Amino acid sequence: MRPLALSTHTPGTEVESKLALTEFLLSNRDVQASARRTLDWLSAHTQVEQAIVALRDQLTGQVLLVAEYGVTSIHVVDFGLRQEDTEHPLVRALLKTEPTYFESTPKAFQAPVLAPFHAIPLKGEDDDTPDGLLIVGARGPEVDPDVAWIGRVLGRQVSRLVGRSTLADSRFGQERMLLYSIINAVTDPILLTDTEGKLIIANSHAEKLFAAPEDASEGWRRAAALNNMLFSAALSTSAVAQTDLARRELLLVDPLEGSDLLFELLSSRAKDERQGTYVVSILRNVTDLARAKEEIEESYRTLRLAQAEVRDERHRLELIIDSVADPIIVTDPEGDIVLMNEPAERLFTVSQVAGDAPHRRVQANGAHLTSFVSNVLTESGQRRYRGELQLLDPASGRPSPMEGLAGQILSEQRELIWVVTILHDLTEALDKARLYEQLKKASAELERKVQEATAELAEQNELLRRQQIGLEQASALKSQFLANMSHEFRTPLNAILGYTHMLLNGVSGAVSDAQRKSLSRIDSNSRHLLALINDILDITRIEAGRMPLNVTSFDLPQLVDEVMSELEPIIKRSTLAVSSRMSSKLPALRSDRQKVKQIVLNLLSNALKFTPAGSVTITATYDSRNRMVRIAVRDTGVGIGEEDQVKVFEDFRQLDSSPARGYGGTGLGLSICRRLAQMLDGSIDLTSELGKGSTFTLSLPARVRRR
Amino acid sequence: MTGPASREPLVLVVEDYQDAREMYSAYLQFSGYRVAEATDGVEAIEQAQRLMPDIILMDLALPRMDGWEATRRLKSDERTRDIPIVALTGHALAGHAEGARLAGCDAFVTKPCLPDALVTEIKRMLSASSRAKRNGRHLGQPRS
């Protein structure tokens, strides 16, 4: 065994201590005590770290260990040497007279002391047979003088005492072995220390914690050193000194595992007459206990959390069922209400201060509910029941028709534990049904009105249709009337023109210049009136749809030639340069020749009429992309202001409408031309600048659409 | 009316409107023609059969019997069918000209028609008629 803590012994002088040891040995008759005291001196005064004293039993021939120092108890227990085993190096050393030096531990040889060591035979005089061995750790082959001295002193003492009392008689060796065996058999670490914490005896379990073998890892060493410090600190507290039995917790390190080990440290003082006060410490490993405790605490916490969750769950459930607008009632199998939500409370509970009527109504409601719930409580085995209840609003007494659904809640053992009843207020449903009826009635009414309106509309349509027929007839009559009118106009006009003409031609004799002038006025006004009548007739016919299209194929250049020759007298009278340019790509037109001619004639005569000087040009071109023919009449005449360019196409428009105008015409020409162009799917466009001239362009499809 | 003995061509003017009838008559006479008059279709047929005029100026709108009917009858009568008839109408509505031609009229003049224009047309018809007679052709036959 090695010292666990530094000894605080203060050695006296060498001579004094040797004297004291010698005196002790002379007065002492116990061989074991002598051996122990000798080793104590060695540990105190030399550098020796390990030493044992083994003595030969005269009867059994066994070599028994009687004292040790710095040696593990395992080695103490295992130490066994027989005198007959002469091959054993230690036995051979025993039989020698001089110390044997072991530089290393021999093979197949168990030595309690680590090599190098000396095995020093213990004997009285030089010729005596050694009675035992002092095995002591060495630093070299040379035996330390102090060690040699101890060997001699102890040899004499052993020789003196062995002769009187044998080892076997004293039996201390066996008892000692037994004691070691017992404490080693205890699974708890047990230590015997002095009051300062210096280790005297430790069992194998304690050694594992507090002593690291020579070849131990660095970690193990550190753990053992730490454990020693912790243990000493625990012992040094005053508690140990004051009470006989101290109990506390001690946290140590498992040197092999590195994990924390929790021990319960039980320390008690033991007094020995000879050797003073010792402290016996028993360490009980409570690591697992602590762990178990923690686990229990953890499960307790979990349980608490679970309970809180269950509470929350129930709270939430209550919130949920309270938030349901329909009354929900939970009853036990006896029919007593165990839970209900707020809407249900309004039906089945009443405040104490309420009057008699609300109390009666609540009781009546409860009775209705009980009989309703009984539908699922009977032996019929029905798990759900749906039906209607006639409840009353407790406050107002207003009937509350309810639809109810009662359902059984069964336990895992299929036993009925609760009945849940959900009520649904039918008042709203009945209201809705009533509203639906009203809506249906209103809808029917609406449908009837729509039908009436439709019938009326049909009637009005019929009326309109008849009116349209009437209008068409009226329009036709109007056209006929106008046609007749124009005929009737013409007849007298014919006479006026004729007689005027005859007078001017001298049928009735010569006329004076003044008469001729007047007759000329009559003639020109009559002609104007005739032109007006003809134009009105044209417009009337177009608008009445009685201007039929007479579609034929014809060539445009020929038509233009005709027009120019018809206007030849006027052209000749003027000083204008009149020309025509016909594109060679012009196709044969398929249109109403007479109407095209009428338009071109009108445009050209207008151009001649309104051009005092310069030129008039007719050009005809063909655009093959849209198959349109363009006939443009360009003049260098008076032109038309932008503000008037739309007006010229209106009925009865002539820019200068004075009776004394120099142009003549009815003011209907362009209006008729535009109408005729539209009949032919074409159009007339005008570009003009006042004082510079005008260009009227007739655009026509090369082939008029069939209609 | 002028006697039929004259060698000048006799024009039968059929017109119900007196002013117009007399106006054309006066101008025709002024232009050197002999003139006979009728006021309706029935009278026109009687006069034509009796006088055998060289040419008839026929207004189409007439009382009792209209100009179309009178023309058809004259043209279907062996005796009168070679007499050229110039139709005279105030209606410029489409169809009138065609109707007149179908009835057998040889020419068509729209009122108002100035007296000199009418005389010009009659002159033209008469010279065509006399050419046809010289060539042995009947004027009343439809032109192909």
GROMACS .gro file of N, CA, C and O in nm, chain A residues 567-614:
model
  192
  567LEU      N    1  -7.207   6.752 -12.344
  567LEU     CA    2  -7.180   6.886 -12.290
  567LEU      C    3  -7.098   6.970 -12.389
  567LEU      O    4  -7.052   7.079 -12.354
  568GLU      N    5  -7.080   6.918 -12.507
  568GLU     CA    6  -6.998   6.985 -12.607
  568GLU      C    7  -7.037   7.133 -12.628
  568GLU      O    8  -6.948   7.219 -12.632
  569PRO      N    9  -7.173   7.162 -12.639
  569PRO     CA   10  -7.209   7.304 -12.660
  569PRO      C   11  -7.155   7.393 -12.548
  569PRO      O   12  -7.102   7.500 -12.575
  570ILE      N   13  -7.166   7.348 -12.424
  570ILE     CA   14  -7.118   7.429 -12.311
  570ILE      C   15  -6.967   7.442 -12.316
  570ILE      O   16  -6.911   7.549 -12.292
  571ILE      N   17  -6.897   7.328 -12.344
  571ILE     CA   18  -6.752   7.330 -12.350
  571ILE      C   19  -6.705   7.429 -12.457
  571ILE      O   20  -6.613   7.508 -12.437
  572LYS      N   21  -6.777   7.425 -12.568
  572LYS     CA   22  -6.738   7.513 -12.676
  572LYS      C   23  -6.753   7.659 -12.638
  572LYS      O   24  -6.671   7.743 -12.674
  573ARG      N   25  -6.861   7.687 -12.567
  573ARG     CA   26  -6.885   7.826 -12.527
  573ARG      C   27  -6.776   7.876 -12.432
  573ARG      O   28  -6.743   7.992 -12.428
  574SER      N   29  -6.720   7.784 -12.349
  574SER     CA   30  -6.622   7.826 -12.250
  574SER      C   31  -6.483   7.836 -12.314
  574SER      O   32  -6.464   7.794 -12.427
  575THR      N   33  -6.389   7.888 -12.234
  575THR     CA   34  -6.252   7.895 -12.284
  575THR      C   35  -6.165   7.793 -12.211
  575THR      O   36  -6.044   7.806 -12.204
  576LEU      N   37  -6.234   7.694 -12.151
  576LEU     CA   38  -6.162   7.599 -12.066
  576LEU      C   39  -6.093   7.491 -12.149
  576LEU      O   40  -6.139   7.454 -12.256
  577ALA      N   41  -5.982   7.439 -12.095
  577ALA     CA   42  -5.916   7.322 -12.156
  577ALA      C   43  -5.973   7.199 -12.089
  577ALA      O   44  -5.943   7.171 -11.973
  578VAL      N   45  -6.060   7.130 -12.161
  578VAL     CA   46  -6.125   7.011 -12.104
  578VAL      C   47  -6.061   6.887 -12.164
  578VAL      O   48  -6.050   6.876 -12.285
  579SER      N   49  -6.015   6.796 -12.077
  579SER     CA   50  -5.951   6.675 -12.129
  579SER      C   51  -5.988   6.555 -12.044
  579SER      O   52  -6.036   6.569 -11.931
  580SER      N   53  -5.965   6.437 -12.096
  580SER     CA   54  -5.990   6.315 -12.018
  580SER      C   55  -5.870   6.223 -12.030
  580SER      O   56  -5.804   6.219 -12.133
  581ARG      N   57  -5.839   6.152 -11.918
  581ARG     CA   58  -5.730   6.054 -11.921
  581ARG      C   59  -5.783   5.923 -11.864
  581ARG      O   60  -5.814   5.913 -11.745
  582MET      N   61  -5.795   5.826 -11.950
  582MET     CA   62  -5.850   5.697 -11.907
  582MET      C   63  -5.735   5.597 -11.892
  582MET      O   64  -5.656   5.579 -11.984
  583SER      N   65  -5.727   5.533 -11.778
  583SER     CA   66  -5.623   5.432 -11.757
  583SER      C   67  -5.647   5.315 -11.851
  583SER      O   68  -5.761   5.275 -11.876
  584SER      N   69  -5.534   5.259 -11.899
  584SER     CA   70  -5.547   5.146 -11.990
  584SER      C   71  -5.586   5.018 -11.916
  584SER      O   72  -5.621   4.917 -11.976
  585LYS      N   73  -5.576   5.025 -11.785
  585LYS     CA   74  -5.607   4.903 -11.707
  585LYS      C   75  -5.752   4.894 -11.664
  585LYS      O   76  -5.791   4.804 -11.592
  586LEU      N   77  -5.833   4.990 -11.709
  586LEU     CA   78  -5.972   4.988 -11.667
  586LEU      C   79  -6.042   4.863 -11.717
  586LEU      O   80  -6.035   4.831 -11.836
  587PRO      N   81  -6.108   4.791 -11.630
  587PRO     CA   82  -6.186   4.675 -11.676
  587PRO      C   83  -6.322   4.721 -11.726
  587PRO      O   84  -6.361   4.835 -11.704
  588ALA      N   85  -6.392   4.630 -11.787
  588ALA     CA   86  -6.531   4.658 -11.822
  588ALA      C   87  -6.611   4.664 -11.694
  588ALA      O   88  -6.597   4.575 -11.609
  589LEU      N   89  -6.689   4.769 -11.676
  589LEU     CA   90  -6.767   4.781 -11.553
  589LEU      C   91  -6.894   4.699 -11.563
  589LEU      O   92  -6.950   4.681 -11.671
  590ARG      N   93  -6.935   4.653 -11.443
  590ARG     CA   94  -7.065   4.589 -11.438
  590ARG      C   95  -7.143   4.666 -11.332
  590ARG      O   96  -7.124   4.648 -11.212
  591SER      N   97  -7.228   4.757 -11.386
  591SER     CA   98  -7.299   4.848 -11.296
  591SER      C   99  -7.420   4.902 -11.370
  591SER      O  100  -7.457   4.850 -11.477
  592ASP      N  101  -7.483   5.007 -11.314
  592ASP     CA  102  -7.599   5.067 -11.383
  592ASP      C  103  -7.547   5.182 -11.468
  592ASP      O  104  -7.512   5.288 -11.416
  593ARG      N  105  -7.541   5.159 -11.593
  593ARG     CA  106  -7.475   5.254 -11.684
  593ARG      C  107  -7.540   5.392 -11.678
  593ARG      O  108  -7.473   5.494 -11.671
  594GLN      N  109  -7.673   5.392 -11.678
  594GLN     CA  110  -7.745   5.519 -11.684
  594GLN      C  111  -7.715   5.605 -11.562
  594GLN      O  112  -7.697   5.726 -11.571
  595LYS      N  113  -7.704   5.536 -11.445
  595LYS     CA  114  -7.682   5.611 -11.321
  595LYS      C  115  -7.539   5.664 -11.315
  595LYS      O  116  -7.514   5.777 -11.273
  596VAL      N  117  -7.443   5.579 -11.361
  596VAL     CA  118  -7.304   5.623 -11.363
  596VAL      C  119  -7.292   5.745 -11.455
  596VAL      O  120  -7.229   5.845 -11.422
  597LYS      N  121  -7.360   5.735 -11.564
  597LYS     CA  122  -7.355   5.845 -11.661
  597LYS      C  123  -7.414   5.973 -11.600
  597LYS      O  124  -7.361   6.082 -11.615
  598GLN      N  125  -7.528   5.956 -11.530
  598GLN     CA  126  -7.593   6.070 -11.467
  598GLN      C  127  -7.498   6.140 -11.369
  598GLN      O  128  -7.489   6.262 -11.364
  599ILE      N  129  -7.424   6.058 -11.292
  599ILE     CA  130  -7.332   6.115 -11.193
  599ILE      C  131  -7.219   6.190 -11.264
  599ILE      O  132  -7.189   6.305 -11.231
  600VAL      N  133  -7.158   6.124 -11.361
  600VAL     CA  134  -7.044   6.186 -11.430
  600VAL      C  135  -7.088   6.314 -11.500
  600VAL      O  136  -7.019   6.417 -11.495
  601LEU      N  137  -7.206   6.307 -11.559
  601LEU     CA  138  -7.261   6.425 -11.628
  601LEU      C  139  -7.276   6.540 -11.529
  601LEU      O  140  -7.238   6.654 -11.556
  602ASN      N  141  -7.332   6.507 -11.415
  602ASN     CA  142  -7.354   6.609 -11.313
  602ASN      C  143  -7.223   6.670 -11.265
  602ASN      O  144  -7.209   6.793 -11.255
  603LEU      N  145  -7.124   6.581 -11.238
  603LEU     CA  146  -6.996   6.630 -11.186
  603LEU      C  147  -6.927   6.718 -11.290
  603LEU      O  148  -6.872   6.825 -11.257
  604LEU      N  149  -6.931   6.673 -11.415
  604LEU     CA  150  -6.862   6.748 -11.519
  604LEU      C  151  -6.932   6.882 -11.545
  604LEU      O  152  -6.867   6.986 -11.559
  605SER      N  153  -7.066   6.880 -11.548
  605SER     CA  154  -7.137   7.007 -11.574
  605SER      C  155  -7.116   7.103 -11.459
  605SER      O  156  -7.103   7.224 -11.480
  606ASN      N  157  -7.109   7.049 -11.335
  606ASN     CA  158  -7.077   7.135 -11.221
  606ASN      C  159  -6.939   7.199 -11.239
  606ASN      O  160  -6.921   7.319 -11.216
  607ALA      N  161  -6.842   7.117 -11.279
  607ALA     CA  162  -6.705   7.167 -11.295
  607ALA      C  163  -6.701   7.277 -11.400
  607ALA      O  164  -6.640   7.382 -11.381
  608LEU      N  165  -6.774   7.255 -11.509
  608LEU     CA  166  -6.776   7.356 -11.615
  608LEU      C  167  -6.843   7.484 -11.566
  608LEU      O  168  -6.799   7.595 -11.595
  609LYS      N  169  -6.949   7.461 -11.487
  609LYS     CA  170  -7.029   7.572 -11.439
  609LYS      C  171  -6.948   7.662 -11.345
  609LYS      O  172  -6.959   7.783 -11.346
  610PHE      N  173  -6.866   7.598 -11.259
  610PHE     CA  174  -6.800   7.675 -11.154
  610PHE      C  175  -6.654   7.703 -11.183
  610PHE      O  176  -6.577   7.735 -11.094
  611THR      N  177  -6.612   7.688 -11.311
  611THR     CA  178  -6.474   7.718 -11.345
  611THR      C  179  -6.471   7.829 -11.449
  611THR      O  180  -6.498   7.805 -11.567
  612PRO      N  181  -6.439   7.951 -11.408
  612PRO     CA  182  -6.440   8.063 -11.502
  612PRO      C  183  -6.324   8.052 -11.601
  612PRO      O  184  -6.339   8.086 -11.718
  613ALA      N  185  -6.210   8.000 -11.555
  613ALA     CA  186  -6.095   7.991 -11.645
  613ALA      C  187  -6.005   7.878 -11.601
  613ALA      O  188  -6.011   7.835 -11.486
  614GLY      N  189  -5.926   7.830 -11.695
  614GLY     CA  190  -5.832   7.722 -11.660
  614GLY      C  191  -5.869   7.594 -11.727
  614GLY      O  192  -5.891   7.591 -11.848
   0.00000   0.00000   0.00000
